[in-house]
Amino acid sequence: MAQLTQPVAPAGSRPSTAARPARRRFRPRAGGAGKQQSGGPVAYLFLIVATLLSLFPLYWTVVAASHTDTDIVTPPTPLLPGSHLISNLRIVWDQVDMTTALVNSTIVAGCVAFSTVLFATLAGFAFAKLEFRGRNALLTVVVATMTIPPQLTVIPLYQIITDVGWVGHIQSVILPSLVAAFGVFFMRQFLSEALPVELVEAARVDGAHSMRIIWHVVFPVARPAMAVLGMLVFVQAWNDFFWPFIALNQQNPTVQVALAGLGSGDHTIDHAVVVTGALVATLPLLLVFAVLGRQIVGGITAGAVKN
Amino acid sequence: MATSVRATSDGDSTGWRSKLYRLDTKASPYAYIAPFFLCFAAFGLFPLIYTGWLSLNQVELGTGAQWVGFHNYAELWDNQFFWNALRNTFTLGLISTVPQLLMALGLAHLLNYKLRARGFFRVAVLAPYATSIAAASLVFVQLFNPDYGMINQLLGHLGVDPVQWSSSKWPAQIAISSIVTWRWTGYNALIYLAAMQAVSGDLYEAAALDGASRWRQFVSVTIPSIRPTIFFTIIVSTIGATQLFGEPLIYGGNSGSGGSAHQYQTLSLYMYDKGWQVGELGQASAVAWVMLLILLLIGAVQLFVLRNNRRKLGG
């Protein structure tokens, strides 16, 4: 079963292309060479505009975070970085407990990403490749739960965590997010296409019990999708606002909650400091994107959310 | 089928092992999906039903519940602010979802070309996805500030009078929808790109042989081929738009009123306002349930269309 340690088929490839060796970088699909037209100057123009629109607000966040409040609220708005970043950061740390916030966000996002990937892969595998009664109905339930707004569950959840004394503790943010319908759906879509059913059956015939199949067949095949899902869930958990805002407080915040605390309370609103806070909340993820961007994009474009 | 093979290959020790094996194949699917459903039951379904029960009661923060039947819903029906919030949710959803998905489609098409620095462009358009609602909204509040914001300065250079991005209805809604659009366009573009890469090149070659222009190929080959993905993004974006909360909240300075004249108060904001700022949890629960019903309705319609479509395509 040595071949099982390699993904058998690149994400989402059709059966006809499954025999193709997987390559790491962006590659034209088999038979897709004919449509790989080269882009003309117009394509570049549009893409450059799109890139500028995407990146400018991020760039300007850095610019604004390095100026004083007065600089920002006096036209013309500065377009080049200034020299007040350090002093702004100092004010941010004075006003809210950013160190705790960063640690909390890392713990929350890490735990949520790990457990979501694990449970979503198991459930996605069951829905994609195993036969059981009620499979389609249960899958419909999973997809339907995606439509439930967090607003609908907030009031009772708050009562629960009050009863057990978890208000202000990060487990109140971790527990409700241990697994997500989106993740189950994502992994199901991936495994439906990327995991040949023969592989599971062959392992069965060899007498492997289901945990063995999971460990030696499903996980190796699912690894690229697990990595992408983990990344997406981490980003989402890091950026989550509504429930942490209600469940936590400024003594034990996540970065988003701390950020909300910057713009309110006893302090007069210093726009530069607020934007600096936004920068602190975003920077860790931007660094991850700068380093792993190609892998993340490669994972998403590998077609895990197709059909 | 697998069990029988197993049993013969291991002739003498059948009995409990094959029974165990059968149990394993029968039960393990349920074991794998159990974590999701347990978590959902505890943190999704139970709160959902409880909220439904609350919506039939008069509950104020810190007091007991008092049964009032459908009174909360009747009150919503008569409340102009509820209808206003419903309208705003609809218009905000429309002006943030439609341009977003159209731009994503075009962007995906461009990113599918053979280009220099294609990898860079792909990462760059995804970068906004890394920001949070809170961070993005706080930054856009600065950019859209009517007095000193960069957007009005830019418009000034073009000879356009300052736009009241917060006090007027449509400018404020456009500003808020631009935050949503900015954060999600690149993400959707990459999802479309994924689907486009799976479209067979033969189709394009055939179309090219028939003399179809690039635009014609895009409309007649690409779009029909990725229709299921388009439906998927429409559903997900609709869900997101219906729940719009953080952007209008922060745009209005952490207030649930949605602007001086409620001009961008969404259903979620209205619910937050009712529940946490006015303190009527029963009414807030009723708003939440109306939201769920609207979403289920939209979802049902979209799934119906999707199913029909799949059948037509023979997928």
Coordinates of N, CA, C and O in Angstrom, one line a residue, chain A residues 26 29 31 34-39 43-44 46-47 50-51 53-54 56-58 60-61 72-73 75-77 79 119 122-123 127 130 132-133 138 142 145-157 159-160 175-176 179 181 185 204-205 207 209-211 214 232 235 239 242 256 259 271 274 278 282 285 289 293 297 300-301 303 305-307, chain B residues 2 5-6 21 24-25 28-30 32-33 35-37 39-40 43-44 46-48 50-51 54 107 110-116 118 121-132 134-135 138-139 142-143 148 150 153 182 190 193-199 201 204-205 214 217 228-229 232 239 243 245 268 271 276 285 288-289 292 295-296 310:
Chain A
F26 N 1.0 25.3 -10.2 CA -0.2 25.5 -11.0 C 0.1 24.8 -12.4 O 1.1 25.1 -13.0
R29 N -4.7 21.7 -16.9 CA -5.3 20.4 -16.8 C -5.0 19.5 -18.0 O -4.7 20.1 -19.1
G31 N -5.6 17.8 -21.3 CA -6.5 18.2 -22.3 C -6.9 19.7 -22.2 O -7.8 20.1 -23.0
G34 N -5.4 23.4 -24.8 CA -6.0 24.2 -25.9 C -6.7 25.5 -25.4 O -6.7 26.5 -26.1
K35 N -7.1 25.5 -24.1 CA -7.8 26.7 -23.6 C -6.9 27.6 -22.9 O -7.3 28.7 -22.4
Q36 N -5.6 27.2 -22.7 CA -4.7 28.0 -22.0 C -4.3 29.2 -22.8 O -3.1 29.3 -23.2
Q37 N -5.2 30.1 -23.2 CA -4.8 31.2 -24.0 C -4.0 32.1 -23.2 O -4.1 32.3 -22.0
S38 N -3.1 32.8 -24.0 CA -2.3 33.8 -23.3 C -3.1 35.1 -23.2 O -4.0 35.4 -24.0
G39 N -2.9 35.8 -22.1 CA -3.6 37.0 -21.9 C -3.0 38.2 -22.6 O -1.8 38.3 -22.7
A43 N -5.9 42.1 -20.4 CA -6.0 41.2 -19.3 C -5.1 41.7 -18.2 O -5.5 41.8 -17.0
Y44 N -3.9 42.1 -18.6 CA -2.9 42.6 -17.6 C -3.5 43.9 -16.9 O -3.4 44.0 -15.7
F46 N -6.6 44.9 -16.5 CA -7.6 44.6 -15.5 C -7.1 44.0 -14.3 O -7.5 44.3 -13.2
L47 N -6.1 43.0 -14.4 CA -5.6 42.4 -13.3 C -4.8 43.3 -12.4 O -4.8 43.2 -11.2
A50 N -7.3 45.3 -10.5 CA -7.9 44.5 -9.4 C -6.9 44.3 -8.3 O -7.3 44.3 -7.1
T51 N -5.6 44.1 -8.6 CA -4.6 43.9 -7.6 C -4.5 45.2 -6.7 O -4.4 45.1 -5.5
L53 N -6.7 47.5 -6.3 CA -7.9 47.6 -5.4 C -7.9 46.7 -4.2 O -8.3 47.0 -3.1
S54 N -7.3 45.5 -4.5 CA -7.2 44.5 -3.4 C -6.2 44.9 -2.3 O -6.5 44.8 -1.1
F56 N -4.6 48.0 -2.0 CA -4.4 49.4 -1.5 C -5.0 49.5 0.0 O -4.3 50.1 0.8
P57 N -6.2 49.0 0.3 CA -6.6 49.2 1.7 C -5.7 48.6 2.7 O -5.5 49.2 3.8
L58 N -5.0 47.5 2.3 CA -4.0 46.9 3.2 C -2.8 47.8 3.4 O -2.3 48.0 4.5
W60 N -2.7 51.0 2.8 CA -3.1 52.2 3.6 C -3.2 52.0 5.1 O -3.0 52.9 5.9
T61 N -3.6 50.7 5.5 CA -3.7 50.4 6.9 C -2.3 50.6 7.5 O -2.1 51.2 8.6
I72 N -4.2 61.9 9.9 CA -5.2 61.2 9.2 C -6.5 62.0 8.9 O -7.1 62.0 7.8
V73 N -6.9 62.8 9.9 CA -8.1 63.6 9.7 C -7.9 64.9 9.1 O -8.8 65.8 9.0
P75 N -7.0 66.5 5.5 CA -6.6 66.3 4.1 C -5.4 67.2 3.7 O -5.3 68.3 4.3
P76 N -4.6 66.8 2.7 CA -4.7 65.5 2.0 C -4.2 64.3 2.9 O -3.2 64.5 3.6
T77 N -4.9 63.2 2.8 CA -4.5 62.0 3.5 C -3.1 61.6 3.2 O -2.8 61.6 2.0
L79 N -0.1 59.3 2.1 CA 0.0 58.1 1.2 C 1.3 57.3 1.5 O 1.4 56.2 0.9
F119 N -12.7 16.2 12.4 CA -14.1 15.7 12.4 C -14.7 15.9 11.0 O -15.5 15.0 10.6
L122 N -13.5 13.0 8.8 CA -14.2 11.8 9.1 C -15.6 11.8 8.5 O -16.0 10.9 7.8
A123 N -16.3 12.9 8.8 CA -17.7 12.9 8.3 C -17.8 13.0 6.8 O -18.6 12.4 6.1
F127 N -19.8 10.5 4.3 CA -20.8 11.0 3.3 C -20.3 10.7 1.9 O -21.2 10.5 1.0
L130 N -19.0 6.0 2.1 CA -19.6 4.9 2.8 C -21.1 4.8 2.6 O -21.8 5.9 2.4
F132 N -24.7 4.1 4.1 CA -25.5 3.9 5.3 C -26.9 4.5 5.2 O -27.1 5.3 4.3
R133 N -27.7 3.9 6.0 CA -29.1 4.4 5.9 C -29.2 5.9 6.3 O -28.6 6.3 7.2
L138 N -29.3 12.9 5.8 CA -28.4 13.6 6.8 C -27.5 14.6 6.2 O -27.2 15.6 6.8
V142 N -26.9 18.5 7.0 CA -25.7 19.2 7.2 C -25.6 20.5 6.4 O -25.3 21.6 6.9
T145 N -27.9 23.2 7.8 CA -27.4 23.9 9.0 C -26.5 25.1 8.7 O -26.4 26.0 9.5
M146 N -26.0 25.1 7.5 CA -25.2 26.3 7.1 C -26.0 27.5 7.0 O -25.4 28.6 7.1
T147 N -27.3 27.4 6.8 CA -28.1 28.6 6.7 C -28.5 29.2 8.1 O -29.0 30.3 8.1
I148 N -28.2 28.5 9.1 CA -28.6 29.0 10.4 C -27.7 30.2 10.8 O -26.5 30.0 11.0
P149 N -28.3 31.4 11.0 CA -27.5 32.5 11.3 C -27.0 32.4 12.8 O -27.7 31.9 13.6
P150 N -25.8 32.8 13.1 CA -25.3 32.7 14.4 C -26.2 33.5 15.4 O -26.3 33.2 16.6
Q151 N -26.8 34.5 14.8 CA -27.7 35.3 15.7 C -28.8 34.5 16.3 O -29.3 34.8 17.4
L152 N -29.2 33.4 15.7 CA -30.3 32.6 16.2 C -29.9 31.8 17.4 O -30.8 31.3 18.1
T153 N -28.6 31.5 17.6 CA -28.3 30.7 18.7 C -27.6 31.4 19.9 O -27.3 30.8 20.9
V154 N -27.4 32.7 19.7 CA -26.6 33.5 20.6 C -27.3 33.6 22.0 O -26.6 33.4 23.0
I155 N -28.6 33.8 22.0 CA -29.2 34.1 23.3 C -29.2 32.9 24.2 O -28.7 33.0 25.3
P156 N -29.6 31.7 23.7 CA -29.5 30.5 24.6 C -28.0 30.1 24.9 O -27.7 29.8 26.1
L157 N -27.1 30.3 23.9 CA -25.7 30.0 24.2 C -25.2 30.8 25.3 O -24.5 30.4 26.2
Q159 N -26.9 32.1 27.7 CA -27.5 31.6 29.0 C -26.7 30.4 29.5 O -26.5 30.3 30.7
I160 N -26.4 29.5 28.5 CA -25.7 28.3 28.9 C -24.3 28.6 29.5 O -24.0 28.2 30.6
L175 N -15.7 25.7 22.1 CA -16.6 24.5 22.0 C -17.7 24.6 21.0 O -17.9 23.6 20.2
P176 N -18.4 25.7 20.8 CA -19.4 25.7 19.8 C -18.9 25.6 18.4 O -19.7 25.4 17.4
V179 N -16.8 21.8 15.1 CA -16.9 21.2 13.8 C -17.9 22.1 13.0 O -18.8 22.6 13.6
A181 N -20.4 22.8 9.4 CA -21.1 22.1 8.3 C -20.3 22.4 7.0 O -20.1 21.5 6.2
F185 N -19.0 19.5 4.3 CA -19.4 19.6 2.9 C -18.1 19.7 2.0 O -18.0 19.0 1.0
R204 N -10.6 -2.8 2.3 CA -11.6 -3.6 3.0 C -11.3 -5.1 2.7 O -11.3 -5.9 3.7
V205 N -11.1 -5.4 1.4 CA -10.9 -6.8 1.1 C -9.6 -7.3 1.8 O -9.6 -8.5 2.2
G207 N -8.9 -6.7 4.6 CA -9.2 -6.9 6.0 C -9.0 -5.8 6.9 O -9.0 -5.9 8.1
H209 N -9.7 -2.7 9.1 CA -10.9 -2.2 9.8 C -10.9 -0.7 9.6 O -10.0 -0.1 9.1
S210 N -12.0 -0.1 9.9 CA -12.3 1.2 9.3 C -11.3 2.3 9.8 O -10.9 3.2 9.1
M211 N -10.8 2.2 11.1 CA -9.9 3.1 11.6 C -8.6 3.1 10.7 O -7.9 4.1 10.5
I214 N -9.1 4.8 7.5 CA -9.0 6.2 7.7 C -7.6 6.7 7.7 O -7.2 7.6 7.0
L232 N -8.4 27.8 6.0 CA -9.6 28.5 5.9 C -10.3 28.7 7.2 O -10.8 29.8 7.6
V235 N -8.4 31.0 9.5 CA -8.6 32.4 9.2 C -10.0 32.8 9.7 O -10.1 33.9 10.3
N239 N -10.8 35.6 12.7 CA -11.5 36.8 12.3 C -12.9 36.8 12.9 O -13.6 37.8 12.8
F242 N -18.7 38.2 16.1 CA -20.0 38.3 16.7 C -20.1 37.5 18.1 O -20.3 38.1 19.1
Q256 N -10.0 40.3 17.8 CA -11.2 41.1 17.3 C -11.9 41.8 18.4 O -12.4 42.9 18.2
L259 N -10.0 44.7 19.5 CA -10.1 45.7 18.5 C -11.3 46.6 18.7 O -11.3 47.8 18.6
H271 N -8.1 57.8 15.7 CA -8.3 57.0 14.5 C -7.0 56.3 14.1 O -7.1 55.1 13.7
V274 N -6.8 53.2 16.3 CA -7.8 52.2 15.9 C -7.3 51.5 14.7 O -7.3 50.2 14.7
A278 N -6.2 47.5 14.0 CA -6.6 46.7 12.9 C -5.4 46.0 12.3 O -5.5 44.9 11.8
T282 N -4.6 42.0 11.9 CA -4.6 41.4 10.5 C -3.2 40.9 10.2 O -3.0 39.9 9.4
L285 N -2.2 37.1 10.0 CA -2.7 36.3 8.9 C -2.1 36.8 7.6 O -1.9 35.9 6.7
F289 N -0.2 34.5 4.8 CA -0.6 34.5 3.4 C 0.7 34.8 2.5 O 0.8 34.3 1.5
G293 N 0.9 31.8 0.7 CA -0.2 32.2 -0.3 C -0.3 31.3 -1.4 O -1.5 30.9 -1.8
V297 N -3.8 29.3 -2.3 CA -4.4 29.5 -3.5 C -4.5 28.2 -4.3 O -5.5 27.8 -4.9
I300 N -7.2 26.0 -2.9 CA -8.5 26.4 -3.3 C -8.8 26.1 -4.7 O -9.8 25.6 -5.1
T301 N -7.8 26.5 -5.6 CA -8.1 26.3 -7.0 C -7.9 24.9 -7.4 O -8.2 24.5 -8.5
G303 N -9.8 22.9 -6.6 CA -11.2 22.5 -7.0 C -11.9 21.8 -5.9 O -12.8 21.0 -6.2
V305 N -14.1 22.8 -3.9 CA -15.5 23.2 -3.7 C -16.2 23.2 -5.0 O -16.9 24.1 -5.4
K306 N -16.0 22.1 -5.8 CA -16.6 22.1 -7.1 C -18.0 21.4 -7.0 O -18.2 20.5 -6.2
N307 N -18.9 21.8 -7.9 CA -20.2 21.2 -8.1 C -21.1 21.3 -6.9 O -21.1 20.4 -6.0
Chain B
A2 N -17.6 -7.2 0.8 CA -16.3 -7.2 1.4 C -16.2 -8.2 2.5 O -15.2 -8.9 2.7
V5 N -15.6 -11.9 1.4 CA -14.3 -12.1 1.0 C -13.4 -12.3 2.2 O -12.6 -13.2 2.3
R6 N -13.6 -11.4 3.2 CA -12.9 -11.5 4.4 C -13.1 -12.8 5.1 O -12.1 -13.5 5.5
Y21 N -16.5 -7.4 12.4 CA -16.2 -6.7 11.1 C -17.5 -6.1 10.6 O -17.5 -4.9 10.1
D24 N -18.5 -3.2 12.4 CA -17.6 -2.1 12.1 C -18.1 -1.4 10.8 O -18.2 -0.1 10.8
T25 N -18.3 -2.1 9.8 CA -18.8 -1.5 8.5 C -20.2 -0.8 8.7 O -20.4 0.2 8.1
S28 N -19.5 2.2 11.7 CA -18.5 3.3 11.6 C -19.0 4.5 10.9 O -18.6 5.6 11.3
P29 N -19.8 4.4 9.8 CA -20.2 5.7 9.2 C -20.9 6.6 10.2 O -20.7 7.8 10.2
Y30 N -21.7 6.0 11.1 CA -22.4 6.8 12.1 C -21.4 7.4 13.1 O -21.6 8.5 13.6
Y32 N -18.4 8.3 12.4 CA -17.7 9.4 11.8 C -18.5 10.7 11.7 O -18.0 11.8 11.7
I33 N -19.8 10.5 11.5 CA -20.6 11.8 11.4 C -21.1 12.2 12.8 O -21.7 13.3 12.9
P35 N -19.6 13.3 15.6 CA -19.2 14.5 16.2 C -19.9 15.8 15.7 O -20.3 16.6 16.4
F36 N -20.1 15.8 14.3 CA -20.8 16.9 13.8 C -22.2 17.0 14.4 O -22.6 18.1 14.8
F37 N -22.9 15.9 14.4 CA -24.3 16.0 14.8 C -24.5 16.2 16.3 O -25.4 16.9 16.8
C39 N -22.3 18.0 18.1 CA -22.0 19.4 18.3 C -23.1 20.2 17.8 O -23.5 21.2 18.5
F40 N -23.7 19.9 16.7 CA -24.8 20.6 16.2 C -26.0 20.6 17.1 O -26.7 21.6 17.4
F43 N -25.0 22.9 20.2 CA -24.8 24.3 20.0 C -25.5 24.9 18.9 O -25.4 26.1 18.6
G44 N -26.3 24.1 18.2 CA -27.1 24.6 17.0 C -28.6 24.4 17.2 O -29.4 25.3 17.4
F46 N -30.4 22.8 19.7 CA -31.1 23.2 21.0 C -31.3 24.7 21.1 O -32.4 25.1 21.4
P47 N -30.2 25.5 20.9 CA -30.4 26.9 20.9 C -31.4 27.4 19.9 O -32.2 28.4 20.2
L48 N -31.5 26.8 18.8 CA -32.4 27.2 17.7 C -33.9 27.0 18.2 O -34.7 28.0 18.1
Y50 N -34.8 26.6 21.4 CA -35.0 27.5 22.5 C -35.3 28.9 22.1 O -36.1 29.6 22.7
T51 N -34.6 29.4 21.1 CA -34.9 30.7 20.6 C -36.3 30.8 20.1 O -37.0 31.8 20.2
L54 N -38.5 31.2 23.0 CA -38.3 32.5 23.5 C -39.2 33.5 22.7 O -39.7 34.5 23.2
L107 N -12.8 38.1 -13.2 CA -11.5 38.0 -12.6 C -11.0 36.5 -12.8 O -9.8 36.3 -13.2
L110 N -9.8 36.0 -16.3 CA -8.5 36.5 -16.5 C -7.4 35.7 -15.9 O -6.4 35.5 -16.5
L111 N -7.7 35.3 -14.7 CA -6.6 34.5 -14.0 C -6.4 33.1 -14.6 O -5.4 32.5 -14.3
N112 N -7.3 32.7 -15.4 CA -7.2 31.4 -16.1 C -6.3 31.5 -17.4 O -5.9 30.5 -17.9
Y113 N -6.0 32.8 -17.8 CA -5.1 33.0 -18.9 C -3.7 32.6 -18.5 O -3.3 32.6 -17.3
K114 N -2.9 32.3 -19.5 CA -1.5 32.1 -19.3 C -0.9 33.5 -19.2 O -0.9 34.2 -20.1
L115 N -0.4 33.8 -18.0 CA 0.1 35.1 -17.7 C 1.5 35.1 -17.0 O 1.7 34.1 -16.2
R116 N 2.2 36.1 -17.2 CA 3.4 36.3 -16.2 C 2.8 36.6 -14.9 O 1.8 37.3 -14.8
R118 N 1.2 35.1 -12.7 CA -0.1 34.7 -12.5 C -0.3 34.3 -11.0 O -1.3 34.6 -10.4
F121 N -0.8 37.4 -8.9 CA -2.1 38.0 -9.0 C -3.1 37.2 -8.2 O -4.0 37.8 -7.5
R122 N -3.0 35.9 -8.2 CA -3.9 35.1 -7.5 C -3.8 35.3 -6.0 O -4.9 35.4 -5.3
V123 N -2.6 35.4 -5.5 CA -2.5 35.6 -4.1 C -2.9 37.0 -3.7 O -3.6 37.2 -2.7
A124 N -2.7 38.0 -4.6 CA -3.0 39.4 -4.3 C -4.5 39.6 -4.2 O -5.0 40.2 -3.3
V125 N -5.3 38.9 -5.1 CA -6.7 39.1 -5.0 C -7.3 38.4 -3.8 O -8.4 38.7 -3.4
L126 N -6.6 37.4 -3.3 CA -7.1 36.7 -2.1 C -6.8 37.4 -0.8 O -7.4 37.1 0.2
A127 N -5.8 38.3 -0.9 CA -5.3 38.9 0.4 C -6.4 39.6 1.2 O -6.4 39.4 2.5
P128 N -7.4 40.2 0.6 CA -8.5 40.8 1.5 C -9.2 39.8 2.4 O -9.7 40.2 3.4
Y129 N -9.2 38.6 1.9 CA -9.9 37.5 2.7 C -9.2 37.3 4.0 O -9.8 36.9 5.0
A130 N -7.9 37.7 4.1 CA -7.2 37.5 5.4 C -7.6 38.5 6.5 O -7.3 38.4 7.6
T131 N -8.3 39.6 6.0 CA -8.7 40.6 7.0 C -10.0 40.2 7.7 O -10.7 39.5 7.2
S132 N -10.2 40.8 8.9 CA -11.4 40.5 9.6 C -12.5 41.6 9.2 O -12.1 42.6 8.7
A134 N -14.0 43.3 11.3 CA -13.8 44.5 12.2 C -12.7 45.3 11.6 O -12.8 46.5 11.5
A135 N -11.5 44.7 11.3 CA -10.4 45.5 10.8 C -10.8 46.1 9.5 O -10.5 47.3 9.3
L138 N -13.2 49.1 10.0 CA -12.6 50.2 10.6 C -11.8 51.0 9.6 O -11.7 52.3 9.6
V139 N -11.1 50.3 8.7 CA -10.3 51.0 7.7 C -11.1 51.7 6.7 O -10.9 52.8 6.3
Q142 N -12.6 55.0 7.6 CA -11.6 56.1 7.4 C -11.6 56.5 6.0 O -11.7 57.7 5.7
L143 N -11.6 55.6 5.1 CA -11.5 55.9 3.6 C -12.8 56.6 3.2 O -12.8 57.5 2.3
Y148 N -12.9 63.9 5.8 CA -11.4 63.8 5.5 C -11.1 62.6 4.7 O -9.9 62.3 4.5
M150 N -10.3 59.6 2.1 CA -9.6 59.6 0.8 C -10.5 59.5 -0.4 O -10.2 60.1 -1.5
Q153 N -11.8 62.9 -1.3 CA -10.6 63.7 -1.9 C -10.4 63.3 -3.4 O -10.2 64.1 -4.2
W182 N -15.2 43.9 -1.3 CA -13.7 43.9 -1.3 C -13.2 42.6 -0.6 O -12.3 42.0 -1.1
L190 N -11.4 32.7 -7.0 CA -10.6 31.5 -7.0 C -11.4 30.2 -7.0 O -11.1 29.2 -7.6
L193 N -12.3 29.9 -10.6 CA -11.1 29.5 -11.3 C -10.9 27.9 -11.2 O -10.6 27.3 -12.2
A194 N -11.2 27.4 -10.0 CA -11.1 26.0 -9.8 C -12.0 25.2 -10.7 O -11.6 24.3 -11.4
A195 N -13.2 25.7 -10.8 CA -14.2 25.0 -11.7 C -13.8 25.2 -13.1 O -13.9 24.3 -13.9
M196 N -13.3 26.4 -13.5 CA -12.9 26.6 -14.9 C -11.8 25.7 -15.3 O -11.7 25.3 -16.5
Q197 N -10.9 25.4 -14.4 CA -9.7 24.6 -14.8 C -10.1 23.2 -15.1 O -9.4 22.4 -15.7
A198 N -11.3 22.8 -14.6 CA -11.7 21.4 -14.8 C -12.5 21.3 -16.1 O -12.9 20.2 -16.5
V199 N -12.8 22.4 -16.8 CA -13.5 22.4 -18.1 C -12.6 21.8 -19.1 O -11.5 22.2 -19.3
G201 N -10.6 21.1 -22.4 CA -10.1 21.9 -23.4 C -10.7 21.6 -24.8 O -10.8 22.4 -25.7
Y204 N -13.4 23.9 -25.9 CA -12.9 25.2 -26.4 C -12.4 25.1 -27.8 O -12.6 25.9 -28.6
E205 N -11.7 23.9 -28.0 CA -11.2 23.7 -29.4 C -12.3 23.6 -30.4 O -12.3 24.2 -31.4
R214 N -13.4 34.7 -28.3 CA -13.1 34.4 -26.9 C -14.3 34.7 -26.0 O -14.6 34.0 -25.1
Q217 N -16.9 32.1 -26.4 CA -16.5 30.9 -25.7 C -16.8 31.0 -24.2 O -17.2 30.1 -23.6
P228 N -22.9 24.7 -11.8 CA -23.1 24.3 -10.4 C -22.3 25.1 -9.4 O -22.8 25.4 -8.3
T229 N -21.1 25.4 -9.8 CA -20.2 26.2 -8.9 C -20.8 27.6 -8.7 O -20.8 28.2 -7.6
F232 N -23.5 27.4 -6.3 CA -22.9 27.2 -4.9 C -22.5 28.6 -4.4 O -22.9 28.9 -3.2
I239 N -26.6 33.6 1.8 CA -26.6 33.3 3.2 C -25.8 34.4 4.0 O -26.3 35.0 5.0
Q243 N -27.2 37.6 6.6 CA -26.8 37.7 8.0 C -25.9 38.9 8.3 O -25.3 39.0 9.3
F245 N -24.0 41.7 9.5 CA -24.0 42.3 10.8 C -22.8 43.2 11.1 O -23.0 44.4 11.4
S268 N -30.1 41.7 11.1 CA -29.3 41.3 12.2 C -29.1 42.4 13.2 O -29.1 42.2 14.4
M271 N -32.1 43.0 15.2 CA -32.2 42.0 16.2 C -31.3 42.3 17.4 O -31.7 42.3 18.6
W276 N -30.2 43.4 22.7 CA -29.1 43.9 23.6 C -29.2 45.3 24.0 O -28.7 45.7 25.0
S285 N -35.7 37.3 19.5 CA -35.8 35.9 19.1 C -36.7 35.8 17.9 O -36.5 35.0 17.0
A288 N -34.9 36.8 14.9 CA -34.0 35.7 14.5 C -34.7 34.6 13.7 O -34.2 34.1 12.7
W289 N -35.9 34.3 14.2 CA -36.6 33.2 13.5 C -37.2 33.6 12.2 O -37.2 32.8 11.3
L292 N -34.4 33.1 9.9 CA -34.1 31.7 9.5 C -35.2 31.3 8.4 O -34.8 30.6 7.5
L295 N -34.2 32.6 5.1 CA -33.1 31.9 4.6 C -33.5 30.5 4.0 O -33.1 30.1 3.0
L296 N -34.3 29.8 4.8 CA -34.8 28.5 4.4 C -35.5 28.6 3.1 O -35.4 27.8 2.2
R310 N -29.3 20.4 -12.6 CA -28.4 19.2 -12.7 C -29.1 18.1 -13.5 O -28.5 17.5 -14.3

